Amino acid sequence: MQSYLDFEKPVAELEGKIAELKSLAQTDQAVSIGDEVSRLQQRAEEALKDVYKKLTPWQKTQVARHPQRPHFSNYLKSIVTEWTPLAGDRKFAEDPAIQAGFGRIDGVPVAILGQEKGNDTESRLKHNFGMARPEGYRKAVRIMEMADRFGLPVISFVDTAGAYPGIGAEERGQAEAIARSTEKCLEIGVPNLSIIIGEGGSGGAIAIAATNRVLMLEHSVYSVISPEAGASILFRDAGKAQDMAAAQKITAQDLMALKVIDGIIEEPVGGAHRHPEKVMADTKAEIMKFLSEFGDDLGPLEIRELRREKFLAIGTNLT
């Protein structure tokens, strides 16, 4: 069953009428609804295009958080073969918020990191809504070290509101774990790519996204702090989240203009949740393009230098 966002009300009404007509036709075979359904479907498609061509930053944030948006587990099943998950940080525990392991994409062996939010109540609680604890980031460091040792590219899928801010996480060194993971991203001598598939929230995201290339889905967001939290701090009013989202420049289009990210993966009209197979196929194509660009011709020193130059250039080459 399709879930609609507040600003999708015109589309919801039209698609609701289409569903009613189809239900009526099933109960009364004498009713001819073909022409009316075609007319309503055309209107619904036009309404959807009209809504999505002028999304505000806050509306894009809502799309990035859509409950039916494909998560890391969906990308994993769609584009990765021979998946071998690895668990635990070898220091404290396993953290299901970050999935990690090795697999193949079109036959190419890679290391994979992914933040998983879950898609129902049980899985969301299991994965802590994608908010990793220190052991999750230390597991990421362990996987990156192994990838570096065996010469495997690292692919990261980012989708988190931020690192988990609980007392236990702070006691176990959350800030240090995030810093070590960010450091490891910058340090390894193999190419790494990060793709923001939903939310990219604060240090919880950049801990696995300090990479040679950073890509964003068209309606994903990447920010230092969530609009609600930022509004609470700056405006003393979480209700001003819409204003905060606009001021933060958190959309893929804004960040591409600011040269913070390296590319945008287009989404079908209506967002990734309406046509997940298309988005995942396009994401796979971008990954293969990256792997071909960072082939065997580049050595560890060159890869590190390219990564270093990329991040040092942020904020210095704006026009």
PDB file of C-alpha atoms in Angstrom:
ATOM      1  CA  MET A   1       0.000   0.000   0.000  1.00  0.00           C
ATOM      2  CA  GLN A   2       1.409   3.369  -1.079  1.00  0.00           C
ATOM      3  CA  SER A   3       2.265   5.798   1.725  1.00  0.00           C
ATOM      4  CA  TYR A   4       1.808   9.485   0.886  1.00  0.00           C
ATOM      5  CA  LEU A   5       3.551  12.560   2.241  1.00  0.00           C
ATOM      6  CA  ASP A   6       1.597  15.697   3.170  1.00  0.00           C
ATOM      7  CA  PHE A   7       2.523  17.590   0.007  1.00  0.00           C
ATOM      8  CA  GLU A   8       1.477  14.624  -2.172  1.00  0.00           C
ATOM      9  CA  LYS A   9      -2.218  15.112  -1.303  1.00  0.00           C
ATOM     10  CA  PRO A  10      -3.313  15.959  -4.897  1.00  0.00           C
ATOM     11  CA  VAL A  11      -1.700  12.747  -6.139  1.00  0.00           C
ATOM     12  CA  ALA A  12      -3.147  10.722  -3.277  1.00  0.00           C
ATOM     13  CA  GLU A  13      -6.668  11.875  -4.100  1.00  0.00           C
ATOM     14  CA  LEU A  14      -6.378  10.949  -7.779  1.00  0.00           C
ATOM     15  CA  GLU A  15      -4.776   7.576  -7.115  1.00  0.00           C
ATOM     16  CA  GLY A  16      -7.427   6.932  -4.465  1.00  0.00           C
ATOM     17  CA  LYS A  17     -10.150   7.480  -7.062  1.00  0.00           C
ATOM     18  CA  ILE A  18      -8.376   5.094  -9.438  1.00  0.00           C
ATOM     19  CA  ALA A  19      -8.249   2.416  -6.734  1.00  0.00           C
ATOM     20  CA  GLU A  20     -11.967   2.912  -6.011  1.00  0.00           C
ATOM     21  CA  LEU A  21     -12.877   2.497  -9.683  1.00  0.00           C
ATOM     22  CA  LYS A  22     -10.782  -0.659 -10.016  1.00  0.00           C
ATOM     23  CA  SER A  23     -12.416  -2.063  -6.882  1.00  0.00           C
ATOM     24  CA  LEU A  24     -15.864  -1.252  -8.286  1.00  0.00           C
ATOM     25  CA  ALA A  25     -15.032  -2.977 -11.562  1.00  0.00           C
ATOM     26  CA  GLN A  26     -14.076  -6.146  -9.691  1.00  0.00           C
ATOM     27  CA  THR A  27     -17.465  -6.298  -7.987  1.00  0.00           C
ATOM     28  CA  ASP A  28     -19.521  -5.274 -11.022  1.00  0.00           C
ATOM     29  CA  GLN A  29     -18.187  -6.607 -14.324  1.00  0.00           C
ATOM     30  CA  ALA A  30     -20.785  -4.592 -16.268  1.00  0.00           C
ATOM     31  CA  VAL A  31     -19.150  -1.308 -15.308  1.00  0.00           C
ATOM     32  CA  SER A  32     -16.708   0.010 -17.935  1.00  0.00           C
ATOM     33  CA  ILE A  33     -13.967   2.057 -16.296  1.00  0.00           C
ATOM     34  CA  GLY A  34     -11.124   1.881 -18.835  1.00  0.00           C
ATOM     35  CA  ASP A  35     -11.413   5.406 -20.218  1.00  0.00           C
ATOM     36  CA  GLU A  36     -11.983   7.029 -16.825  1.00  0.00           C
ATOM     37  CA  VAL A  37      -9.036   5.193 -15.262  1.00  0.00           C
ATOM     38  CA  SER A  38      -6.738   6.212 -18.140  1.00  0.00           C
ATOM     39  CA  ARG A  39      -7.824   9.832 -17.746  1.00  0.00           C
ATOM     40  CA  LEU A  40      -7.242   9.796 -13.988  1.00  0.00           C
ATOM     41  CA  GLN A  41      -3.877   8.062 -14.364  1.00  0.00           C
ATOM     42  CA  GLN A  42      -2.725  10.749 -16.766  1.00  0.00           C
ATOM     43  CA  ARG A  43      -3.851  13.447 -14.346  1.00  0.00           C
ATOM     44  CA  ALA A  44      -2.084  11.675 -11.459  1.00  0.00           C
ATOM     45  CA  GLU A  45       1.167  11.433 -13.432  1.00  0.00           C
ATOM     46  CA  GLU A  46       0.983  15.119 -14.322  1.00  0.00           C
ATOM     47  CA  ALA A  47       0.238  16.042 -10.707  1.00  0.00           C
ATOM     48  CA  LEU A  48       3.186  13.956  -9.510  1.00  0.00           C
ATOM     49  CA  LYS A  49       5.540  15.636 -11.982  1.00  0.00           C
ATOM     50  CA  ASP A  50       4.275  19.054 -10.966  1.00  0.00           C
ATOM     51  CA  VAL A  51       4.804  18.326  -7.264  1.00  0.00           C
ATOM     52  CA  TYR A  52       8.289  16.833  -7.622  1.00  0.00           C
ATOM     53  CA  LYS A  53       9.715  19.465  -9.965  1.00  0.00           C
ATOM     54  CA  LYS A  54       9.453  22.148  -7.258  1.00  0.00           C
ATOM     55  CA  LEU A  55      10.268  20.350  -4.000  1.00  0.00           C
ATOM     56  CA  THR A  56      11.535  22.553  -1.160  1.00  0.00           C
ATOM     57  CA  PRO A  57      14.522  21.422   0.946  1.00  0.00           C
ATOM     58  CA  TRP A  58      12.127  20.407   3.728  1.00  0.00           C
ATOM     59  CA  GLN A  59      10.026  18.359   1.330  1.00  0.00           C
ATOM     60  CA  LYS A  60      13.176  16.656   0.048  1.00  0.00           C
ATOM     61  CA  THR A  61      13.996  15.818   3.663  1.00  0.00           C
ATOM     62  CA  GLN A  62      10.594  14.163   3.966  1.00  0.00           C
ATOM     63  CA  VAL A  63      11.196  12.185   0.757  1.00  0.00           C
ATOM     64  CA  ALA A  64      14.631  11.093   2.049  1.00  0.00           C
ATOM     65  CA  ARG A  65      12.890   9.764   5.180  1.00  0.00           C
ATOM     66  CA  HIS A  66      10.008   8.097   3.334  1.00  0.00           C
ATOM     67  CA  PRO A  67       9.222   4.764   5.043  1.00  0.00           C
ATOM     68  CA  GLN A  68       9.038   2.950   1.694  1.00  0.00           C
ATOM     69  CA  ARG A  69      12.309   4.328   0.348  1.00  0.00           C
ATOM     70  CA  PRO A  70      14.763   1.499  -0.449  1.00  0.00           C
ATOM     71  CA  HIS A  71      17.265   0.886   2.337  1.00  0.00           C
ATOM     72  CA  PHE A  72      20.757  -0.591   2.316  1.00  0.00           C
ATOM     73  CA  SER A  73      19.394  -4.143   2.601  1.00  0.00           C
ATOM     74  CA  ASN A  74      17.453  -3.605  -0.641  1.00  0.00           C
ATOM     75  CA  TYR A  75      20.551  -2.380  -2.498  1.00  0.00           C
ATOM     76  CA  LEU A  76      22.514  -5.307  -1.096  1.00  0.00           C
ATOM     77  CA  LYS A  77      20.039  -7.863  -2.446  1.00  0.00           C
ATOM     78  CA  SER A  78      19.784  -6.095  -5.789  1.00  0.00           C
ATOM     79  CA  ILE A  79      23.381  -5.397  -6.766  1.00  0.00           C
ATOM     80  CA  VAL A  80      25.698  -7.553  -4.623  1.00  0.00           C
ATOM     81  CA  THR A  81      26.476 -11.236  -5.116  1.00  0.00           C
ATOM     82  CA  GLU A  82      28.482 -13.641  -2.931  1.00  0.00           C
ATOM     83  CA  TRP A  83      27.776 -11.431   0.078  1.00  0.00           C
ATOM     84  CA  THR A  84      29.810 -12.437   3.147  1.00  0.00           C
ATOM     85  CA  PRO A  85      28.845 -10.354   6.198  1.00  0.00           C
ATOM     86  CA  LEU A  86      31.287  -9.812   9.035  1.00  0.00           C
ATOM     87  CA  ALA A  87      30.191  -8.913  12.547  1.00  0.00           C
ATOM     88  CA  GLY A  88      31.664  -7.307  15.648  1.00  0.00           C
ATOM     89  CA  ASP A  89      34.379  -4.780  16.357  1.00  0.00           C
ATOM     90  CA  ARG A  90      36.626  -7.294  18.228  1.00  0.00           C
ATOM     91  CA  LYS A  91      36.450  -4.979  21.254  1.00  0.00           C
ATOM     92  CA  PHE A  92      32.914  -4.873  22.614  1.00  0.00           C
ATOM     93  CA  ALA A  93      29.978  -6.055  20.517  1.00  0.00           C
ATOM     94  CA  GLU A  94      28.175  -6.280  17.205  1.00  0.00           C
ATOM     95  CA  ASP A  95      26.209  -3.240  16.024  1.00  0.00           C
ATOM     96  CA  PRO A  96      23.436  -4.050  13.505  1.00  0.00           C
ATOM     97  CA  ALA A  97      23.056  -0.370  12.577  1.00  0.00           C
ATOM     98  CA  ILE A  98      26.102  -0.732  10.304  1.00  0.00           C
ATOM     99  CA  GLN A  99      26.242  -3.790   8.067  1.00  0.00           C
ATOM    100  CA  ALA A 100      29.681  -4.704   6.755  1.00  0.00           C
ATOM    101  CA  GLY A 101      31.325  -7.398   4.728  1.00  0.00           C
ATOM    102  CA  PHE A 102      32.629  -8.452   1.340  1.00  0.00           C
ATOM    103  CA  GLY A 103      30.930  -9.299  -1.925  1.00  0.00           C
ATOM    104  CA  ARG A 104      31.020  -8.857  -5.669  1.00  0.00           C
ATOM    105  CA  ILE A 105      29.383  -6.256  -7.895  1.00  0.00           C
ATOM    106  CA  ASP A 106      29.318  -7.454 -11.498  1.00  0.00           C
ATOM    107  CA  GLY A 107      32.040  -9.892 -10.540  1.00  0.00           C
ATOM    108  CA  VAL A 108      34.339  -7.244  -9.019  1.00  0.00           C
ATOM    109  CA  PRO A 109      35.299  -8.019  -5.394  1.00  0.00           C
ATOM    110  CA  VAL A 110      34.625  -5.114  -3.010  1.00  0.00           C
ATOM    111  CA  ALA A 111      34.269  -4.311   0.675  1.00  0.00           C
ATOM    112  CA  ILE A 112      30.870  -2.893   1.574  1.00  0.00           C
ATOM    113  CA  LEU A 113      29.625  -0.755   4.463  1.00  0.00           C
ATOM    114  CA  GLY A 114      25.979   0.178   4.843  1.00  0.00           C
ATOM    115  CA  GLN A 115      23.805   1.924   7.400  1.00  0.00           C
ATOM    116  CA  GLU A 116      20.510   0.091   7.740  1.00  0.00           C
ATOM    117  CA  LYS A 117      17.407   1.780   9.198  1.00  0.00           C
ATOM    118  CA  GLY A 118      15.023  -1.166   8.887  1.00  0.00           C
ATOM    119  CA  ASN A 119      11.639  -1.275   7.164  1.00  0.00           C
ATOM    120  CA  ASP A 120       9.235  -2.316   9.929  1.00  0.00           C
ATOM    121  CA  THR A 121       8.997  -1.947  13.697  1.00  0.00           C
ATOM    122  CA  GLU A 122      10.987  -5.083  14.490  1.00  0.00           C
ATOM    123  CA  SER A 123      13.839  -4.385  12.071  1.00  0.00           C
ATOM    124  CA  ARG A 124      13.974  -0.687  12.993  1.00  0.00           C
ATOM    125  CA  LEU A 125      14.459  -1.578  16.641  1.00  0.00           C
ATOM    126  CA  LYS A 126      17.042  -4.218  15.704  1.00  0.00           C
ATOM    127  CA  HIS A 127      19.041  -1.736  13.631  1.00  0.00           C
ATOM    128  CA  ASN A 128      18.407   1.155  16.047  1.00  0.00           C
ATOM    129  CA  PHE A 129      16.898   3.200  13.194  1.00  0.00           C
ATOM    130  CA  GLY A 130      20.306   3.298  11.493  1.00  0.00           C
ATOM    131  CA  MET A 131      21.965   5.168  14.371  1.00  0.00           C
ATOM    132  CA  ALA A 132      25.271   3.443  15.017  1.00  0.00           C
ATOM    133  CA  ARG A 133      27.033   3.041  18.337  1.00  0.00           C
ATOM    134  CA  PRO A 134      30.851   3.166  18.737  1.00  0.00           C
ATOM    135  CA  GLU A 135      31.199  -0.535  18.004  1.00  0.00           C
ATOM    136  CA  GLY A 136      29.557   0.023  14.624  1.00  0.00           C
ATOM    137  CA  TYR A 137      32.194   2.537  13.593  1.00  0.00           C
ATOM    138  CA  ARG A 138      34.989   0.382  14.993  1.00  0.00           C
ATOM    139  CA  LYS A 139      33.630  -2.500  12.912  1.00  0.00           C
ATOM    140  CA  ALA A 140      33.769  -0.192   9.878  1.00  0.00           C
ATOM    141  CA  VAL A 141      37.416   0.564  10.664  1.00  0.00           C
ATOM    142  CA  ARG A 142      38.148  -3.171  10.877  1.00  0.00           C
ATOM    143  CA  ILE A 143      36.564  -3.806   7.474  1.00  0.00           C
ATOM    144  CA  MET A 144      38.411  -0.878   5.870  1.00  0.00           C
ATOM    145  CA  GLU A 145      41.718  -2.149   7.242  1.00  0.00           C
ATOM    146  CA  MET A 146      41.043  -5.579   5.755  1.00  0.00           C
ATOM    147  CA  ALA A 147      40.057  -4.040   2.422  1.00  0.00           C
ATOM    148  CA  ASP A 148      43.289  -2.030   2.393  1.00  0.00           C
ATOM    149  CA  ARG A 149      45.316  -5.129   3.186  1.00  0.00           C
ATOM    150  CA  PHE A 150      43.779  -7.117   0.337  1.00  0.00           C
ATOM    151  CA  GLY A 151      43.531  -4.256  -2.178  1.00  0.00           C
ATOM    152  CA  LEU A 152      39.729  -4.139  -2.372  1.00  0.00           C
ATOM    153  CA  PRO A 153      37.728  -0.968  -3.119  1.00  0.00           C
ATOM    154  CA  VAL A 154      35.332   0.160  -0.382  1.00  0.00           C
ATOM    155  CA  ILE A 155      31.718   1.079  -1.179  1.00  0.00           C
ATOM    156  CA  SER A 156      29.671   2.831   1.538  1.00  0.00           C
ATOM    157  CA  PHE A 157      25.897   3.308   1.601  1.00  0.00           C
ATOM    158  CA  VAL A 158      24.943   6.183   3.883  1.00  0.00           C
ATOM    159  CA  ASP A 159      21.504   6.435   5.457  1.00  0.00           C
ATOM    160  CA  THR A 160      21.348   7.708   9.026  1.00  0.00           C
ATOM    161  CA  ALA A 161      19.871  10.553  11.023  1.00  0.00           C
ATOM    162  CA  GLY A 162      23.143  10.577  12.965  1.00  0.00           C
ATOM    163  CA  ALA A 163      25.234   8.549  15.379  1.00  0.00           C
ATOM    164  CA  TYR A 164      23.407   7.222  18.443  1.00  0.00           C
ATOM    165  CA  PRO A 165      23.609   9.819  21.271  1.00  0.00           C
ATOM    166  CA  GLY A 166      22.850   7.482  24.186  1.00  0.00           C
ATOM    167  CA  ILE A 167      24.734   7.462  27.482  1.00  0.00           C
ATOM    168  CA  GLY A 168      26.254   4.032  26.853  1.00  0.00           C
ATOM    169  CA  ALA A 169      27.535   5.113  23.446  1.00  0.00           C
ATOM    170  CA  GLU A 170      29.148   8.199  24.949  1.00  0.00           C
ATOM    171  CA  GLU A 171      30.714   6.133  27.733  1.00  0.00           C
ATOM    172  CA  ARG A 172      32.271   3.819  25.150  1.00  0.00           C
ATOM    173  CA  GLY A 173      33.805   6.699  23.184  1.00  0.00           C
ATOM    174  CA  GLN A 174      31.356   7.645  20.434  1.00  0.00           C
ATOM    175  CA  ALA A 175      33.240  10.770  19.334  1.00  0.00           C
ATOM    176  CA  GLU A 176      36.572   8.934  19.241  1.00  0.00           C
ATOM    177  CA  ALA A 177      35.073   6.060  17.242  1.00  0.00           C
ATOM    178  CA  ILE A 178      33.608   8.461  14.668  1.00  0.00           C
ATOM    179  CA  ALA A 179      36.942  10.283  14.414  1.00  0.00           C
ATOM    180  CA  ARG A 180      38.871   7.001  13.949  1.00  0.00           C
ATOM    181  CA  SER A 181      36.477   5.854  11.239  1.00  0.00           C
ATOM    182  CA  THR A 182      36.749   9.188   9.409  1.00  0.00           C
ATOM    183  CA  GLU A 183      40.536   8.989   9.716  1.00  0.00           C
ATOM    184  CA  LYS A 184      40.563   5.457   8.306  1.00  0.00           C
ATOM    185  CA  CYS A 185      38.453   6.550   5.305  1.00  0.00           C
ATOM    186  CA  LEU A 186      41.064   9.186   4.507  1.00  0.00           C
ATOM    187  CA  GLU A 187      44.023   6.926   5.246  1.00  0.00           C
ATOM    188  CA  ILE A 188      43.430   3.760   3.237  1.00  0.00           C
ATOM    189  CA  GLY A 189      45.281   3.281  -0.047  1.00  0.00           C
ATOM    190  CA  VAL A 190      42.377   1.740  -1.948  1.00  0.00           C
ATOM    191  CA  PRO A 191      39.643   3.716  -3.749  1.00  0.00           C
ATOM    192  CA  ASN A 192      36.471   4.344  -1.765  1.00  0.00           C
ATOM    193  CA  LEU A 193      33.045   5.570  -2.823  1.00  0.00           C
ATOM    194  CA  SER A 194      30.117   6.678  -0.673  1.00  0.00           C
ATOM    195  CA  ILE A 195      26.509   6.993  -1.798  1.00  0.00           C
ATOM    196  CA  ILE A 196      23.958   8.873   0.286  1.00  0.00           C
ATOM    197  CA  ILE A 197      20.744   6.959  -0.354  1.00  0.00           C
ATOM    198  CA  GLY A 198      18.526   8.717   2.203  1.00  0.00           C
ATOM    199  CA  GLU A 199      19.672  10.849   5.109  1.00  0.00           C
ATOM    200  CA  GLY A 200      23.298  11.741   5.652  1.00  0.00           C
ATOM    201  CA  GLY A 201      23.258  13.063   9.182  1.00  0.00           C
ATOM    202  CA  SER A 202      26.261  14.704  10.846  1.00  0.00           C
ATOM    203  CA  GLY A 203      29.389  12.796  11.901  1.00  0.00           C
ATOM    204  CA  GLY A 204      27.396   9.600  11.879  1.00  0.00           C
ATOM    205  CA  ALA A 205      27.376   9.857   8.095  1.00  0.00           C
ATOM    206  CA  ILE A 206      30.786  11.346   7.367  1.00  0.00           C
ATOM    207  CA  ALA A 207      32.450   8.583   9.411  1.00  0.00           C
ATOM    208  CA  ILE A 208      31.992   6.291   6.392  1.00  0.00           C
ATOM    209  CA  ALA A 209      31.693   9.014   3.727  1.00  0.00           C
ATOM    210  CA  ALA A 210      35.130  10.682   3.715  1.00  0.00           C
ATOM    211  CA  THR A 211      35.812   9.048   0.374  1.00  0.00           C
ATOM    212  CA  ASN A 212      37.336   9.598  -3.078  1.00  0.00           C
ATOM    213  CA  ARG A 213      33.863  10.144  -4.501  1.00  0.00           C
ATOM    214  CA  VAL A 214      30.659  11.160  -2.749  1.00  0.00           C
ATOM    215  CA  LEU A 215      27.404  10.681  -4.642  1.00  0.00           C
ATOM    216  CA  MET A 216      23.854  11.537  -3.573  1.00  0.00           C
ATOM    217  CA  LEU A 217      20.492  10.342  -4.763  1.00  0.00           C
ATOM    218  CA  GLU A 218      18.484  13.228  -6.186  1.00  0.00           C
ATOM    219  CA  HIS A 219      16.129  13.503  -3.202  1.00  0.00           C
ATOM    220  CA  SER A 220      18.554  12.578  -0.430  1.00  0.00           C
ATOM    221  CA  VAL A 221      19.909  15.082   2.113  1.00  0.00           C
ATOM    222  CA  TYR A 222      23.336  15.573   3.712  1.00  0.00           C
ATOM    223  CA  SER A 223      23.710  17.861   6.709  1.00  0.00           C
ATOM    224  CA  VAL A 224      25.654  18.733   9.837  1.00  0.00           C
ATOM    225  CA  ILE A 225      22.491  18.483  11.939  1.00  0.00           C
ATOM    226  CA  SER A 226      18.857  17.624  11.304  1.00  0.00           C
ATOM    227  CA  PRO A 227      16.606  20.599  10.465  1.00  0.00           C
ATOM    228  CA  GLU A 228      14.536  19.993  13.609  1.00  0.00           C
ATOM    229  CA  ALA A 229      17.565  19.934  15.914  1.00  0.00           C
ATOM    230  CA  GLY A 230      19.148  22.916  14.170  1.00  0.00           C
ATOM    231  CA  ALA A 231      15.934  24.937  14.508  1.00  0.00           C
ATOM    232  CA  SER A 232      15.722  24.038  18.205  1.00  0.00           C
ATOM    233  CA  ILE A 233      19.233  25.361  18.785  1.00  0.00           C
ATOM    234  CA  LEU A 234      19.255  28.453  16.564  1.00  0.00           C
ATOM    235  CA  PHE A 235      15.607  29.529  16.651  1.00  0.00           C
ATOM    236  CA  ARG A 236      14.587  27.906  19.949  1.00  0.00           C
ATOM    237  CA  ASP A 237      11.683  26.446  17.972  1.00  0.00           C
ATOM    238  CA  ALA A 238      11.696  22.993  16.312  1.00  0.00           C
ATOM    239  CA  GLY A 239       8.640  24.131  14.354  1.00  0.00           C
ATOM    240  CA  LYS A 240      10.931  26.248  12.180  1.00  0.00           C
ATOM    241  CA  ALA A 241      12.536  23.142  10.678  1.00  0.00           C
ATOM    242  CA  GLN A 242      11.401  24.193   7.196  1.00  0.00           C
ATOM    243  CA  ASP A 243      13.314  27.476   7.465  1.00  0.00           C
ATOM    244  CA  MET A 244      16.334  25.652   8.853  1.00  0.00           C
ATOM    245  CA  ALA A 245      16.327  23.110   6.014  1.00  0.00           C
ATOM    246  CA  ALA A 246      16.389  25.920   3.450  1.00  0.00           C
ATOM    247  CA  ALA A 247      19.205  27.752   5.264  1.00  0.00           C
ATOM    248  CA  GLN A 248      21.381  24.665   5.684  1.00  0.00           C
ATOM    249  CA  LYS A 249      21.803  23.874   1.955  1.00  0.00           C
ATOM    250  CA  ILE A 250      21.271  20.170   2.546  1.00  0.00           C
ATOM    251  CA  THR A 251      19.941  19.034  -0.823  1.00  0.00           C
ATOM    252  CA  ALA A 252      21.972  17.215  -3.462  1.00  0.00           C
ATOM    253  CA  GLN A 253      21.552  20.158  -5.840  1.00  0.00           C
ATOM    254  CA  ASP A 254      22.838  22.699  -3.287  1.00  0.00           C
ATOM    255  CA  LEU A 255      25.799  20.530  -2.295  1.00  0.00           C
ATOM    256  CA  MET A 256      26.711  19.874  -5.917  1.00  0.00           C
ATOM    257  CA  ALA A 257      26.749  23.641  -6.525  1.00  0.00           C
ATOM    258  CA  LEU A 258      28.954  24.083  -3.438  1.00  0.00           C
ATOM    259  CA  LYS A 259      31.252  21.292  -4.732  1.00  0.00           C
ATOM    260  CA  VAL A 260      30.864  19.274  -1.548  1.00  0.00           C
ATOM    261  CA  ILE A 261      29.712  16.187  -3.460  1.00  0.00           C
ATOM    262  CA  ASP A 262      30.825  14.783  -6.801  1.00  0.00           C
ATOM    263  CA  GLY A 263      27.622  13.673  -8.482  1.00  0.00           C
ATOM    264  CA  ILE A 264      23.865  13.167  -8.315  1.00  0.00           C
ATOM    265  CA  ILE A 265      22.025   9.950  -9.162  1.00  0.00           C
ATOM    266  CA  GLU A 266      18.668  10.876 -10.640  1.00  0.00           C
ATOM    267  CA  GLU A 267      15.497   9.405  -9.170  1.00  0.00           C
ATOM    268  CA  PRO A 268      12.322   8.577 -11.112  1.00  0.00           C
ATOM    269  CA  VAL A 269       9.418  11.016 -10.816  1.00  0.00           C
ATOM    270  CA  GLY A 270       7.879  10.463  -7.410  1.00  0.00           C
ATOM    271  CA  GLY A 271      11.104   9.401  -5.714  1.00  0.00           C
ATOM    272  CA  ALA A 272      13.083   6.199  -5.277  1.00  0.00           C
ATOM    273  CA  HIS A 273      10.276   4.546  -3.312  1.00  0.00           C
ATOM    274  CA  ARG A 274       8.015   4.476  -6.388  1.00  0.00           C
ATOM    275  CA  HIS A 275      10.534   2.799  -8.695  1.00  0.00           C
ATOM    276  CA  PRO A 276      13.219   1.176  -6.509  1.00  0.00           C
ATOM    277  CA  GLU A 277      14.491  -1.204  -9.200  1.00  0.00           C
ATOM    278  CA  LYS A 278      15.346   1.710 -11.516  1.00  0.00           C
ATOM    279  CA  VAL A 279      17.209   3.590  -8.775  1.00  0.00           C
ATOM    280  CA  MET A 280      19.190   0.549  -7.704  1.00  0.00           C
ATOM    281  CA  ALA A 281      20.140  -0.261 -11.304  1.00  0.00           C
ATOM    282  CA  ASP A 282      21.352   3.325 -11.824  1.00  0.00           C
ATOM    283  CA  THR A 283      23.281   3.192  -8.556  1.00  0.00           C
ATOM    284  CA  LYS A 284      24.994  -0.009  -9.668  1.00  0.00           C
ATOM    285  CA  ALA A 285      25.952   1.657 -12.960  1.00  0.00           C
ATOM    286  CA  GLU A 286      27.533   4.558 -11.054  1.00  0.00           C
ATOM    287  CA  ILE A 287      29.486   2.154  -8.866  1.00  0.00           C
ATOM    288  CA  MET A 288      30.847   0.327 -11.907  1.00  0.00           C
ATOM    289  CA  LYS A 289      31.775   3.654 -13.500  1.00  0.00           C
ATOM    290  CA  PHE A 290      33.722   4.582 -10.365  1.00  0.00           C
ATOM    291  CA  LEU A 291      35.498   1.225 -10.238  1.00  0.00           C
ATOM    292  CA  SER A 292      36.562   1.599 -13.859  1.00  0.00           C
ATOM    293  CA  GLU A 293      37.885   5.125 -13.264  1.00  0.00           C
ATOM    294  CA  PHE A 294      39.902   4.016 -10.230  1.00  0.00           C
ATOM    295  CA  GLY A 295      41.411   0.966 -11.864  1.00  0.00           C
ATOM    296  CA  ASP A 296      44.775  -0.702 -11.419  1.00  0.00           C
ATOM    297  CA  ASP A 297      46.591   2.298 -12.910  1.00  0.00           C
ATOM    298  CA  LEU A 298      46.415   4.247  -9.638  1.00  0.00           C
ATOM    299  CA  GLY A 299      48.635   3.320  -6.704  1.00  0.00           C
ATOM    300  CA  PRO A 300      47.944   3.855  -2.985  1.00  0.00           C
ATOM    301  CA  LEU A 301      49.843   7.150  -2.831  1.00  0.00           C
ATOM    302  CA  GLU A 302      47.947   8.591  -5.802  1.00  0.00           C
ATOM    303  CA  ILE A 303      44.591   7.477  -4.397  1.00  0.00           C
ATOM    304  CA  ARG A 304      45.330   9.093  -1.019  1.00  0.00           C
ATOM    305  CA  GLU A 305      46.522  12.291  -2.680  1.00  0.00           C
ATOM    306  CA  LEU A 306      43.416  12.566  -4.855  1.00  0.00           C
ATOM    307  CA  ARG A 307      41.247  12.107  -1.772  1.00  0.00           C
ATOM    308  CA  ARG A 308      43.268  14.653   0.184  1.00  0.00           C
ATOM    309  CA  GLU A 309      43.060  17.245  -2.585  1.00  0.00           C
ATOM    310  CA  LYS A 310      39.316  16.714  -2.905  1.00  0.00           C
ATOM    311  CA  PHE A 311      38.590  17.531   0.730  1.00  0.00           C
ATOM    312  CA  LEU A 312      41.095  20.359   1.004  1.00  0.00           C
ATOM    313  CA  ALA A 313      39.469  22.008  -2.021  1.00  0.00           C
ATOM    314  CA  ILE A 314      36.009  22.182  -0.417  1.00  0.00           C
ATOM    315  CA  GLY A 315      35.103  25.805   0.200  1.00  0.00           C
ATOM    316  CA  THR A 316      38.099  27.189  -1.711  1.00  0.00           C
ATOM    317  CA  ASN A 317      36.952  26.955  -5.338  1.00  0.00           C
ATOM    318  CA  LEU A 318      33.454  28.432  -5.229  1.00  0.00           C
ATOM    319  CA  THR A 319      32.444  30.746  -8.074  1.00  0.00           C
TER     320      THR A 319
END
